[in-house]
Amino acid sequence: MQRKFKTVAMAAAVVSSLTLAGCATASDDAAPGEAAGDCAPSDGPVELTFTSWVPGMDKVVELWNEQNEDIQVEFQTGPNGNSGTYQNFFNEIKAGNASDVGQIEYDALPNFRVQDGLENIAACGDILAAGDDFVDWTWSQVTFGEDNAVYAIPQDSGPMAMYYRADLFEAAGIPVPTTWEEYAAAAALIKAEGSFITNFPKTDVNWFAGMVWQNGGQWFENDGDNWGVELTSPESIEVADYWQALIDNEEVSALASFSDEWNNSFDTGQQWTWISAVWGASTLSTGAPNQAGNWRVAPMPQWEAGGEDAGNWGGSSTAVLKGSDHPYEAAQFALWLNTDPDALAMANELGGLYPASKEGATLPAFTGESEYYGGQKIYDVFAEASANVIPDFLWGPTMTQTYTDVSDGFGTVLGGSGTLADALAAGEEKTIEALKAQSIPVQE
Amino acid sequence: MSTSSIARRKAPVAAPPRQNGGSKRENPMSRGAAMLIMGVFTLYFLTPIWWLFVSSTKDVGEFTTTAPLGFTADAIPNFFGNIGRLFAYNDGIFLKWIGNSVLYAGVGALLGTLFAAMCGYALAKYNFRGREAVFNVVLSGVLVPATALALPLFLIFSQIELTNTYWAVFLPSIVSPFGVYLARIYGSSSVPDELLEAARLDGSGEIRTFFTIAARLMSPALVTIFLFQFVTIWNNFFLPLIMLRDQSLFPVTLGLYAWNSAIGQNPELRSFVIIGAFVSILPLIIAFLSLQRFWSGGLAAGSVK
């Protein structure tokens, strides 16, 4: 009832603004009711709620509250998105009491978009113009490539590079690989030394997606109406076959990611490289404390010599959730959160976030030398990687499901049967089923 | 006082009857095998707790570099250092969570036990129309998993704007269908009708009779219900997960879960999760040990009746 009334009122408002104001704001091709036109500041003081699971975000919110007496933000928290907070968002949207602002990872955004859980904030002040302040690929994640649409503000990103043991490579006289071909050759030599070049993470399917991303592959396509699923695109299969060979030759280990054994294998020199995201820097320094000074960072190995492509693993955005009473103020808060130098510095120090804003990469935290990495300025490598991430990678609307299915398949491969390519094919099939089950149109 | 004497009186009945004439002596082989199996399982269950204890005496770097089940040289200072940092982190939020859990579980279990006892007693001792129907409805409540009710509860609480409050977790916790079931079974056998008749003849009101006579006779069962309910609420995490957003309202289970899921952002949390998990089971161990006498007596008594 209430919602219906709101829609009617909104439609009426749009129509009247069109006729009276002579079509000043709304875009011509937007459907009535969801026009990105009616986003005006509220009168009087505003109270917003913001939900995030990043440690220290409550302190950042305190900073905002000190500076903005008229827009007070109440901080709310919970577990990491896929561990419960996303489900909570959906429940709250259904119940009509969702947070005004919520943290959502890029790979979950399409799910919220498809289920109509996001406000289009393109017309809320100068949001649309803010696009230039963010790294290109992160901005296309929040606009879905649509015109006159912004569904969230990019927060952090996870450009990938190669962490490697400079000391071991040097002692063994093996050159640090710059291409995937060299990487495979090094893997064989390292096996002969009794160690592994790296660990294959069977449960981190989004890591694998980062590899496909680097190779110029896509897993999903959307033409505005239909979704295409391409887990078995040639680029994807190329990556799968590559890692399959390393697994078959037993040149990579198969430990559970981020487990004690996994940390231990890094700490005792059994792993020589880790292809990971920028946030992995602290994972490594905490998990492998005995190797301080021995690790370095280099760009990811390339498929073609001389290339510069990088993948991305992780990253999130700050979205204005459907049903917010104050989308204008919510959007301003989200923009401040992800562009203000003090806010970004705090989010990095307390929560380990690597900003998606271009300016953010010039923060003191990212220009200095890293003690653990032997004094290397590792963030220079990541800043370059960030600029080289292919911009238009698209996530599907049922990623959690896809991750589970592919990860099950990967587990079987490491158990000794089937191939990674089989797992991707099975994942593709199940993803198509899942989309159909949710009445999301699929092109086949 | 009365509870322990009842438990003691029941003990001989609960013990297995003596073998007559010793015609079937126990085979030492099978006895040994049974002990062995018990030993293996005890080890199986206690090892994780031992690991947790040992891990909480290590500093962050030592998790991955030292033997998982053995103490390190400076275990004792590390342990206190860890505890100190745990309670200091984020303005002492962990202590707040422990306090919340004690409040949710303590008050919730106490009220839950009271309501279950009253309801079970009424079902056991009063004849009224629809009694069996009421009992069956309550009994069917035992079969519905609590997780299945969490989402509907969230939608209902949303309507009356009680989500993200203390009440959102507390109110659903004071309901215990299993407690009602146990209280009825135990009440009908342990509270003699004659005693109630006598009390009525002496002019005692129904409520006074319940609290002064019935509740005391039923106390072994009530301790059991209390413990069950306490553990259930303490370990319940799905309901708070769905209901609560304000971290100052979190019970310790949800707080630790949230920390654990944020390790990717802040690896330092890893040590807090381990030490926090160890600290969070201490109140449960204390509750069990201090109520053990009543608890085991209550269980045995229930099974014989």
XYZ file of C-alpha atoms in Angstrom:
749
model
C 0.000 0.000 0.000
C 2.545 2.471 1.191
C 4.929 1.661 -1.596
C 2.227 2.001 -4.211
C 1.325 5.407 -2.871
C 4.945 6.430 -2.996
C 5.329 5.356 -6.610
C 2.213 7.216 -7.634
C 3.314 10.308 -5.770
C 6.745 10.091 -7.303
C 5.348 9.646 -10.796
C 3.066 12.617 -10.226
C 5.972 14.688 -9.025
C 7.992 13.770 -12.063
C 5.147 14.553 -14.457
C 4.474 17.910 -12.858
C 8.129 18.822 -12.798
C 8.332 17.930 -16.463
C 5.404 20.096 -17.451
C 6.090 22.983 -15.096
C 9.838 23.226 -15.174
C 10.072 22.359 -18.810
C 12.048 19.200 -18.464
C 14.903 20.806 -16.607
C 16.471 17.830 -14.938
C 15.094 14.427 -15.843
C 16.724 12.576 -18.690
C 14.481 12.036 -21.675
C 14.837 8.311 -22.053
C 14.473 7.323 -18.407
C 11.298 5.498 -17.522
C 8.800 7.466 -15.437
C 9.066 6.739 -11.747
C 12.712 5.872 -11.852
C 13.850 9.032 -13.515
C 17.134 10.249 -12.155
C 15.576 13.646 -11.785
C 13.999 13.982 -8.391
C 16.864 14.102 -5.973
C 16.692 17.270 -3.942
C 18.189 18.171 -0.574
C 15.850 17.609 2.385
C 14.747 20.476 4.587
C 16.169 20.674 8.071
C 18.492 18.299 9.874
C 18.801 14.780 8.516
C 19.662 11.509 10.198
C 21.175 8.726 8.124
C 22.218 5.174 8.855
C 25.300 3.585 7.317
C 26.149 -0.124 7.443
C 29.665 -1.416 6.862
C 31.778 -4.255 8.208
C 35.148 -2.633 7.622
C 37.027 -2.231 10.922
C 37.377 1.403 11.930
C 34.561 2.754 9.752
C 32.801 3.905 12.909
C 35.711 6.294 13.517
C 35.419 7.676 9.994
C 31.715 8.267 10.576
C 32.560 10.165 13.770
C 34.744 12.477 11.704
C 31.837 13.203 9.342
C 29.482 13.828 12.230
C 31.877 16.386 13.702
C 32.014 18.255 10.414
C 28.329 18.033 9.451
C 25.971 18.986 12.224
C 22.914 18.919 9.979
C 23.524 15.465 8.556
C 24.235 13.045 11.360
C 25.128 9.480 10.422
C 24.485 6.536 12.694
C 26.977 3.732 12.136
C 25.742 0.152 11.956
C 27.751 -2.984 11.451
C 27.646 -6.729 10.947
C 29.675 -9.493 9.358
C 31.297 -9.273 5.948
C 28.789 -8.971 3.075
C 28.507 -12.571 1.931
C 28.633 -13.755 5.543
C 25.280 -12.183 6.301
C 25.123 -8.452 5.723
C 23.862 -8.715 2.131
C 21.072 -11.018 3.221
C 20.261 -8.506 5.931
C 20.119 -5.721 3.353
C 17.661 -7.706 1.251
C 15.521 -8.489 4.304
C 15.511 -4.838 5.309
C 14.676 -3.621 1.825
C 11.730 -6.031 1.894
C 10.669 -4.779 5.309
C 11.150 -1.166 4.218
C 13.683 -0.210 6.878
C 17.031 -0.588 5.145
C 20.046 1.553 5.975
C 20.312 4.692 3.880
C 23.859 3.835 2.929
C 25.439 0.396 2.729
C 28.747 -1.122 1.758
C 28.484 -3.528 -1.197
C 31.314 -5.312 -2.986
C 31.498 -4.908 -6.741
C 30.684 -8.554 -7.421
C 27.446 -8.243 -5.438
C 26.247 -4.967 -6.962
C 24.522 -6.561 -10.002
C 22.499 -8.745 -7.644
C 21.220 -5.642 -5.837
C 20.600 -3.928 -9.157
C 18.593 -6.848 -10.544
C 16.540 -7.058 -7.359
C 15.900 -3.324 -7.448
C 17.758 -2.656 -4.225
C 19.690 0.460 -5.222
C 18.780 4.127 -5.644
C 20.002 5.826 -8.772
C 21.867 8.818 -7.354
C 23.067 10.281 -10.656
C 21.060 13.462 -10.123
C 21.940 13.977 -6.463
C 24.123 17.049 -6.804
C 27.425 16.686 -8.606
C 27.602 12.913 -8.324
C 27.661 12.308 -12.062
C 30.628 14.647 -12.479
C 32.535 12.860 -9.721
C 33.157 9.971 -12.100
C 36.439 11.506 -13.207
C 37.795 11.318 -9.672
C 37.722 7.524 -9.642
C 39.804 4.878 -11.344
C 38.019 4.102 -14.620
C 37.170 0.488 -14.060
C 35.722 1.133 -10.608
C 33.393 3.780 -12.005
C 32.045 1.448 -14.679
C 31.345 -1.074 -11.895
C 28.878 1.324 -10.276
C 27.214 2.645 -13.436
C 26.827 -0.711 -15.229
C 27.709 1.240 -18.338
C 24.313 2.974 -18.348
C 23.969 6.640 -19.205
C 22.848 9.034 -16.527
C 23.044 6.349 -13.890
C 25.152 5.982 -10.749
C 24.162 3.279 -8.311
C 27.007 3.552 -5.816
C 30.269 5.373 -5.138
C 33.427 3.272 -5.571
C 35.197 2.720 -2.270
C 38.205 0.451 -2.502
C 39.781 -1.801 -5.069
C 42.072 -4.798 -5.266
C 44.476 -4.397 -8.166
C 46.652 -7.491 -8.446
C 50.390 -7.950 -8.646
C 52.911 -10.666 -7.861
C 54.422 -10.927 -4.396
C 57.640 -12.915 -4.658
C 60.605 -14.065 -2.572
C 63.455 -12.038 -4.008
C 66.031 -13.853 -1.865
C 65.023 -17.358 -2.963
C 64.840 -16.506 -6.649
C 68.276 -14.945 -6.445
C 69.888 -17.756 -4.464
C 68.546 -20.365 -6.879
C 69.516 -18.328 -9.915
C 65.996 -18.422 -11.312
C 64.887 -15.217 -13.050
C 61.778 -13.539 -11.626
C 59.044 -14.345 -14.179
C 57.475 -11.543 -16.175
C 55.287 -13.681 -18.439
C 53.086 -16.654 -17.695
C 55.365 -18.777 -19.844
C 58.345 -17.865 -17.670
C 56.196 -18.418 -14.602
C 55.474 -22.018 -15.654
C 59.164 -22.602 -16.400
C 60.087 -21.226 -12.972
C 57.441 -23.455 -11.377
C 59.228 -26.564 -12.655
C 62.603 -25.344 -11.391
C 61.172 -24.458 -8.002
C 59.591 -27.885 -7.712
C 63.058 -29.334 -8.202
C 64.169 -27.202 -5.232
C 61.465 -28.897 -3.157
C 59.097 -25.925 -2.916
C 56.044 -24.576 -4.702
C 55.828 -21.530 -6.894
C 52.452 -20.773 -5.354
C 49.236 -22.221 -3.957
C 46.119 -22.810 -6.042
C 43.197 -21.393 -4.040
C 40.258 -23.635 -4.848
C 37.718 -21.635 -2.846
C 38.730 -18.160 -4.012
C 36.873 -18.249 -7.301
C 37.005 -14.459 -7.464
C 40.799 -14.786 -7.500
C 40.427 -16.985 -10.578
C 38.069 -14.409 -12.061
C 40.818 -11.836 -11.535
C 43.087 -14.031 -13.675
C 40.468 -14.213 -16.416
C 39.961 -10.463 -16.084
C 43.666 -9.888 -16.698
C 43.471 -12.090 -19.785
C 40.805 -9.840 -21.266
C 38.018 -12.346 -20.597
C 34.494 -11.706 -19.380
C 32.260 -14.006 -17.390
C 29.018 -12.113 -17.962
C 27.396 -9.910 -20.555
C 24.372 -7.700 -20.331
C 22.709 -5.923 -23.217
C 20.197 -4.085 -21.070
C 17.664 -6.914 -21.053
C 19.353 -10.278 -21.206
C 22.273 -11.715 -19.339
C 24.896 -13.789 -21.144
C 26.999 -16.277 -19.191
C 30.464 -17.019 -20.564
C 32.448 -18.836 -17.940
C 33.829 -20.949 -20.768
C 34.948 -18.105 -23.013
C 38.278 -18.792 -24.782
C 40.168 -16.432 -22.425
C 38.684 -18.167 -19.406
C 39.550 -21.624 -20.726
C 43.086 -20.485 -21.516
C 43.566 -19.526 -17.866
C 41.968 -22.781 -16.703
C 44.213 -24.923 -18.910
C 47.269 -23.020 -17.729
C 46.633 -23.697 -14.050
C 45.476 -27.225 -14.833
C 48.952 -27.971 -16.178
C 50.586 -26.635 -13.004
C 48.221 -28.748 -10.891
C 48.843 -31.864 -13.001
C 52.600 -31.409 -12.636
C 52.177 -30.938 -8.885
C 53.989 -27.641 -9.119
C 51.438 -25.799 -6.998
C 50.173 -26.701 -3.526
C 46.495 -27.003 -2.682
C 46.198 -25.637 0.852
C 43.048 -23.950 2.123
C 43.549 -20.218 1.616
C 44.274 -18.085 4.668
C 44.432 -21.145 6.920
C 47.199 -21.789 9.440
C 48.934 -24.294 7.163
C 48.701 -21.812 4.350
C 50.266 -19.031 6.423
C 52.865 -21.466 7.645
C 53.858 -22.513 4.130
C 54.474 -18.865 3.282
C 56.360 -18.317 6.493
C 58.663 -21.293 6.010
C 59.658 -20.547 2.443
C 57.585 -23.258 0.776
C 55.836 -20.679 -1.399
C 57.879 -18.478 -3.665
C 55.167 -16.250 -5.090
C 51.644 -15.123 -4.399
C 49.602 -13.487 -7.148
C 47.338 -11.348 -5.044
C 45.639 -8.031 -4.529
C 46.943 -4.914 -2.857
C 45.263 -5.836 0.425
C 47.329 -9.024 0.491
C 50.309 -6.958 1.664
C 49.103 -7.004 5.263
C 47.909 -10.617 5.009
C 51.433 -11.627 4.106
C 53.206 -9.508 6.699
C 50.950 -10.860 9.462
C 50.937 -14.464 8.298
C 54.613 -14.770 7.428
C 56.383 -12.615 10.022
C 59.651 -14.533 9.805
C 60.172 -13.551 6.183
C 60.234 -9.819 6.824
C 62.497 -8.146 4.296
C 62.502 -11.075 1.874
C 59.337 -10.371 -0.093
C 59.044 -7.953 -3.004
C 56.255 -6.976 -5.372
C 56.334 -7.038 -9.177
C 53.625 -6.655 -11.810
C 51.606 -9.772 -12.650
C 53.117 -12.110 -15.232
C 51.785 -11.271 -18.701
C 50.224 -13.390 -21.388
C 52.227 -11.511 -23.982
C 55.738 -10.259 -23.334
C 55.754 -6.523 -22.810
C 52.092 -6.372 -21.827
C 50.833 -4.393 -18.857
C 47.446 -5.892 -18.072
C 46.433 -6.401 -14.467
C 43.549 -8.205 -12.823
C 41.526 -7.202 -9.814
C 40.562 -9.187 -6.730
C 38.011 -7.649 -4.411
C 36.968 -4.109 -3.720
C 33.699 -2.538 -2.723
C 31.429 0.433 -3.129
C 29.176 2.585 -0.985
C 25.601 2.397 -2.228
C 22.439 4.279 -1.397
C 19.904 1.558 -0.718
C 16.391 1.561 -2.106
C 13.855 3.300 0.048
C 16.163 5.876 1.608
C 14.235 8.978 2.649
C 17.242 11.208 2.067
C 19.020 10.018 -1.086
C 20.601 13.439 -1.664
C 22.308 13.590 1.728
C 23.123 9.883 1.592
C 24.851 10.368 -1.752
C 26.843 13.337 -0.419
C 27.993 11.280 2.540
C 29.004 8.380 0.286
C 30.967 10.728 -1.945
C 32.747 12.356 1.004
C 33.542 8.950 2.498
C 35.398 7.938 -0.636
C 37.072 11.177 -1.696
C 37.937 13.101 1.471
C 41.678 12.674 2.143
C 41.232 12.339 5.904
C 38.451 9.787 5.522
C 40.489 7.759 3.030
C 43.603 7.849 5.204
C 41.601 6.639 8.192
C 39.868 3.869 6.218
C 43.243 2.660 5.070
C 44.930 2.807 8.452
C 42.112 1.132 10.401
C 40.444 -0.983 7.745
C 43.205 -1.670 5.226
C 41.235 -0.271 2.288
C 43.045 0.736 -0.890
C 41.052 3.686 -2.264
C 39.292 3.647 -5.610
C 39.676 7.401 -5.906
C 42.575 8.583 -8.058
C 43.659 11.137 -5.481
C 43.594 8.457 -2.806
C 46.605 6.708 -4.296
C 48.719 9.775 -3.501
C 48.056 9.557 0.247
C 51.197 9.411 2.396
C 50.312 5.823 3.310
C 50.813 4.814 -0.329
C 53.869 6.823 -1.244
C 56.263 5.629 1.428
C 58.530 2.619 1.640
C 57.261 -0.640 3.125
C 59.565 -2.020 5.768
C 58.318 -5.595 5.444
C 59.007 -5.526 1.711
C 62.613 -4.576 2.147
C 61.954 -0.865 1.794
C 60.323 -1.214 -1.625
C 57.649 1.343 -2.551
C 55.201 -1.427 -3.266
C 52.162 0.813 -3.742
C 53.724 2.271 -6.860
C 53.392 -1.167 -8.414
C 49.760 -1.415 -7.353
C 48.922 2.103 -8.524
C 50.224 1.152 -11.945
C 48.313 -2.119 -11.851
C 45.160 -0.262 -10.868
C 45.450 1.941 -13.953
C 45.939 -1.171 -16.096
C 42.879 -3.092 -14.973
C 40.596 -3.632 -17.950
C 37.647 -1.281 -17.346
C 34.533 -3.105 -18.462
C 34.536 -6.384 -16.552
C 31.015 -7.288 -15.505
C 29.827 -9.461 -12.607
C 26.662 -11.558 -12.780
C 23.597 -11.202 -10.586
C 24.046 -14.572 -8.828
C 27.731 -14.495 -7.985
C 27.506 -16.240 -4.605
C 25.892 -19.208 -6.278
C 28.398 -19.182 -9.141
C 31.311 -19.039 -6.698
C 29.981 -22.032 -4.797
C 29.406 -24.128 -7.888
C 32.770 -23.400 -9.455
C 34.543 -23.840 -6.142
C 32.941 -27.273 -5.725
C 34.276 -28.181 -9.144
C 37.753 -26.859 -8.342
C 37.753 -28.952 -5.187
C 37.099 -32.083 -7.242
C 39.979 -31.209 -9.549
C 42.400 -30.908 -6.656
C 41.010 -34.210 -5.405
C 42.334 -35.719 -8.627
C 39.422 -35.964 -11.044
C 38.121 -33.730 -13.817
C 39.627 -30.472 -15.026
C 39.256 -26.805 -14.187
C 37.620 -26.321 -17.577
C 34.998 -28.943 -16.653
C 34.345 -27.075 -13.432
C 33.795 -23.843 -15.345
C 31.416 -25.558 -17.770
C 29.418 -27.000 -14.880
C 29.440 -23.601 -13.176
C 28.131 -21.967 -16.335
C 25.308 -24.456 -16.635
C 24.271 -24.032 -13.005
C 24.505 -20.250 -13.221
C 22.129 -20.242 -16.186
C 19.741 -22.436 -14.195
C 19.991 -20.089 -11.209
C 19.247 -17.050 -13.356
C 16.228 -18.735 -14.881
C 15.020 -19.804 -11.447
C 15.002 -16.137 -10.451
C 13.229 -15.161 -13.684
C 16.241 -13.215 -14.881
C 16.263 -13.335 -18.704
C 19.198 -15.253 -20.165
C 20.499 -15.189 -23.706
C 21.777 -18.527 -24.875
C 18.748 -27.731 49.761
C 15.694 -29.704 48.855
C 16.918 -30.165 45.312
C 20.088 -31.897 46.330
C 18.280 -34.183 48.745
C 15.897 -35.228 46.013
C 18.748 -35.894 43.702
C 20.458 -37.966 46.330
C 17.336 -39.960 47.068
C 16.900 -40.718 43.411
C 20.456 -41.808 42.864
C 20.111 -45.467 43.913
C 17.162 -45.856 41.578
C 19.056 -44.390 38.694
C 22.044 -46.660 39.202
C 21.944 -49.953 37.245
C 20.520 -52.892 39.277
C 23.090 -55.251 40.729
C 23.721 -58.444 38.811
C 22.114 -61.375 40.611
C 24.550 -64.102 41.622
C 27.284 -62.760 39.412
C 26.386 -65.231 36.661
C 27.334 -62.636 34.044
C 30.706 -61.255 35.074
C 31.855 -58.344 33.015
C 34.366 -59.300 30.387
C 37.623 -57.354 30.997
C 38.209 -57.272 27.251
C 34.964 -55.496 26.482
C 35.526 -53.208 29.441
C 38.931 -52.281 28.086
C 37.530 -51.707 24.622
C 34.836 -49.455 26.013
C 37.408 -47.447 27.953
C 39.543 -47.152 24.854
C 36.673 -45.870 22.749
C 35.689 -43.441 25.477
C 39.269 -42.257 25.730
C 39.540 -41.697 21.993
C 36.340 -39.717 21.899
C 37.295 -37.654 24.941
C 40.527 -36.786 23.205
C 38.614 -36.008 20.035
C 36.345 -33.558 21.813
C 38.935 -31.972 24.044
C 41.687 -31.436 21.485
C 40.063 -28.393 19.853
C 39.572 -26.796 23.259
C 43.186 -27.533 24.133
C 44.236 -26.010 20.828
C 42.175 -22.939 21.593
C 43.774 -22.635 25.012
C 47.289 -23.048 23.680
C 46.657 -20.657 20.809
C 45.489 -17.952 23.148
C 48.935 -17.987 24.763
C 50.716 -17.123 21.532
C 51.394 -13.834 19.882
C 50.307 -13.198 16.307
C 53.474 -14.381 14.628
C 53.604 -17.598 16.608
C 50.287 -18.970 15.300
C 51.889 -20.062 12.112
C 55.422 -20.689 13.245
C 55.114 -22.858 16.351
C 53.692 -26.285 17.113
C 49.900 -25.976 17.301
C 49.436 -28.007 20.509
C 52.497 -27.046 22.518
C 53.167 -24.022 24.687
C 55.867 -21.560 23.804
C 58.482 -20.268 26.214
C 56.777 -16.991 27.071
C 53.236 -18.378 27.108
C 52.186 -16.756 30.375
C 53.119 -13.133 29.653
C 51.735 -13.537 26.118
C 48.447 -14.839 27.476
C 47.934 -11.834 29.723
C 49.153 -9.501 27.021
C 46.627 -10.987 24.602
C 43.790 -10.721 27.090
C 44.738 -7.115 27.764
C 44.771 -6.203 24.083
C 41.530 -8.070 23.472
C 39.697 -6.096 26.127
C 41.285 -2.825 25.059
C 40.554 -3.141 21.326
C 37.954 -0.768 19.922
C 37.186 0.886 23.273
C 36.640 -2.400 25.056
C 33.791 -3.595 22.845
C 34.547 -7.228 23.673
C 33.701 -6.781 27.356
C 30.445 -5.156 26.280
C 29.645 -8.213 24.131
C 30.336 -10.602 26.999
C 28.098 -8.467 29.204
C 25.341 -8.548 26.569
C 25.580 -12.327 26.287
C 25.348 -12.711 30.051
C 22.321 -10.430 30.039
C 20.556 -12.106 27.100
C 21.320 -15.619 28.293
C 20.973 -15.033 32.034
C 17.762 -13.038 32.129
C 16.354 -14.842 29.106
C 16.968 -18.282 30.574
C 15.594 -17.257 33.972
C 12.346 -15.884 32.568
C 12.150 -18.675 30.000
C 12.432 -21.235 32.776
C 9.788 -19.488 34.851
C 7.297 -19.359 31.994
C 8.022 -22.928 30.935
C 7.582 -24.126 34.512
C 4.279 -22.328 34.978
C 2.968 -23.499 31.637
C 4.146 -27.076 32.132
C 2.718 -27.170 35.640
C -0.640 -25.884 34.468
C -0.751 -28.478 31.715
C 0.190 -31.217 34.147
C -2.070 -30.389 37.066
C -5.178 -28.655 35.760
C -7.922 -30.257 33.736
C -9.385 -27.933 31.164
C -10.862 -28.126 27.707
C -8.292 -28.156 24.952
C -5.460 -29.095 27.269
C -4.058 -31.719 24.932
C -4.500 -29.416 21.973
C -2.448 -26.705 23.701
C 0.190 -29.230 24.648
C 0.422 -30.567 21.104
C 0.812 -27.086 19.693
C 3.608 -26.388 22.156
C 5.182 -29.723 21.321
C 5.110 -28.967 17.617
C 7.049 -25.821 18.483
C 9.954 -28.073 19.454
C 10.062 -29.369 15.898
C 10.358 -25.975 14.202
C 14.017 -24.962 13.925
C 14.752 -21.567 15.426
C 16.527 -20.461 12.251
C 13.343 -20.923 10.234
C 11.558 -18.488 12.529
C 14.216 -15.791 12.463
C 13.179 -14.166 9.206
C 9.434 -14.015 9.942
C 10.321 -12.616 13.360
C 12.438 -9.963 11.691
C 9.551 -8.896 9.460
C 7.167 -8.767 12.429
C 9.618 -6.819 14.577
C 10.186 -4.454 11.664
C 6.491 -3.607 11.665
C 6.590 -2.538 15.296
C 10.037 -0.961 14.915
C 11.749 -3.152 17.450
C 14.570 -4.421 15.253
C 18.057 -3.415 16.323
C 16.991 -3.196 19.975
C 17.652 -5.295 23.034
C 14.080 -6.589 22.879
C 14.495 -8.043 19.399
C 16.814 -10.707 20.783
C 15.444 -10.918 24.279
C 11.734 -11.452 23.606
C 12.059 -14.510 21.325
C 14.584 -16.000 23.774
C 12.203 -16.368 26.686
C 10.098 -18.906 24.816
C 11.068 -22.532 25.335
C 8.696 -25.180 23.985
C 11.075 -27.912 25.053
C 11.084 -26.464 28.545
C 7.291 -26.623 28.671
C 7.415 -30.228 27.562
C 9.985 -31.179 30.187
C 8.197 -29.233 32.921
C 4.916 -30.977 32.171
C 6.415 -34.464 32.148
C 8.379 -33.864 35.293
C 5.635 -31.919 37.041
C 2.985 -34.565 36.530
C 5.153 -37.209 38.157
C 6.965 -35.304 40.871
C 4.164 -33.170 42.296
C 1.606 -35.396 44.038
C -2.031 -34.356 43.632
C -2.602 -35.104 47.334
C -0.069 -32.477 48.300
C -1.846 -29.866 46.206
C -5.199 -30.890 47.723
C -3.740 -30.489 51.183
C -2.351 -27.069 50.324
C -5.717 -25.947 49.009
C -7.463 -27.228 52.143
C -4.990 -25.217 54.201
C -6.090 -22.121 52.313
C -3.060 -21.604 50.070
C -3.832 -19.799 46.808
C -2.883 -21.383 43.481
C 0.002 -19.013 42.848
C 1.426 -19.461 46.314
C 1.089 -23.216 46.010
C 2.986 -23.138 42.744
C 5.914 -21.148 44.066
C 6.187 -22.699 47.543
C 5.457 -26.336 46.744
C 5.362 -27.254 43.051
C 8.343 -25.201 41.931
C 10.507 -26.706 44.655
C 9.504 -30.239 43.842
C 10.172 -29.584 40.188
C 13.492 -27.858 40.750
C 15.784 -30.533 39.250
C 13.851 -30.230 36.009
C 13.918 -26.451 36.260
C 17.705 -26.417 36.577
C 17.851 -28.594 33.478
C 15.567 -26.236 31.586
C 17.571 -23.242 32.754
C 20.835 -24.750 31.571
C 19.373 -25.794 28.241
C 17.938 -22.367 27.689
C 21.095 -20.620 28.845
C 23.256 -22.575 26.420
C 20.760 -22.130 23.589
C 20.627 -18.361 24.010
C 24.381 -18.056 24.563
C 25.102 -19.938 21.361
C 22.277 -18.430 19.364
C 23.761 -16.304 16.718
C 21.405 -16.377 13.781
C 18.687 -14.334 15.450
C 21.069 -11.558 16.594
C 22.684 -11.674 13.149
C 19.372 -10.847 11.536
C 18.066 -8.443 14.171
C 21.028 -6.369 15.346
C 23.044 -3.667 13.571
C 24.346 -1.691 16.528
C 27.508 -3.396 17.665
C 27.049 -2.280 21.256
C 24.050 -4.659 21.347
C 25.868 -7.694 19.910
C 26.207 -10.886 21.924
C 29.715 -12.313 21.935
C 28.966 -14.991 19.306
C 27.896 -12.438 16.712
C 30.732 -10.104 17.599
C 33.347 -12.812 17.116
C 31.723 -13.874 13.862
C 31.818 -10.310 12.588
C 35.480 -9.989 13.522
C 36.284 -13.291 11.915
C 34.672 -12.245 8.659
C 36.694 -9.005 8.623
C 40.106 -10.672 8.927
C 40.672 -9.932 5.250
C 40.541 -6.211 6.008
C 42.461 -6.387 9.240
C 44.581 -9.529 9.843
C 45.247 -8.401 13.402
C 41.678 -9.453 14.248
C 42.705 -13.068 13.799
C 44.349 -13.245 17.200
C 41.410 -11.456 18.817
C 39.000 -14.014 17.374
C 40.964 -16.912 18.843
C 41.476 -15.383 22.263
C 37.934 -14.067 22.285
C 36.566 -17.521 21.485
C 38.527 -18.953 24.382
C 37.301 -16.308 26.805
C 33.724 -16.672 25.584
C 33.459 -20.352 26.510
C 34.573 -19.728 30.091
C 31.158 -18.548 31.355
C 29.567 -21.681 29.865
C 32.093 -23.913 31.616
C 31.488 -22.080 34.887
C 27.716 -22.419 34.513
C 28.000 -26.134 33.841
C 30.419 -26.897 36.638
C 28.504 -24.934 39.253
C 25.132 -26.411 38.289
C 26.450 -29.855 37.428
C 25.135 -31.554 40.562
C 21.583 -30.394 39.939
C 21.856 -30.884 36.239
C 22.938 -34.527 36.221
C 20.508 -35.326 39.031
C 17.726 -33.694 37.045
C 18.505 -35.625 33.891
C 18.643 -38.990 35.597
C 15.436 -38.324 37.480
C 13.653 -37.398 34.278
C 14.739 -40.567 32.569
C 13.533 -42.899 35.294
C 10.126 -41.355 35.743
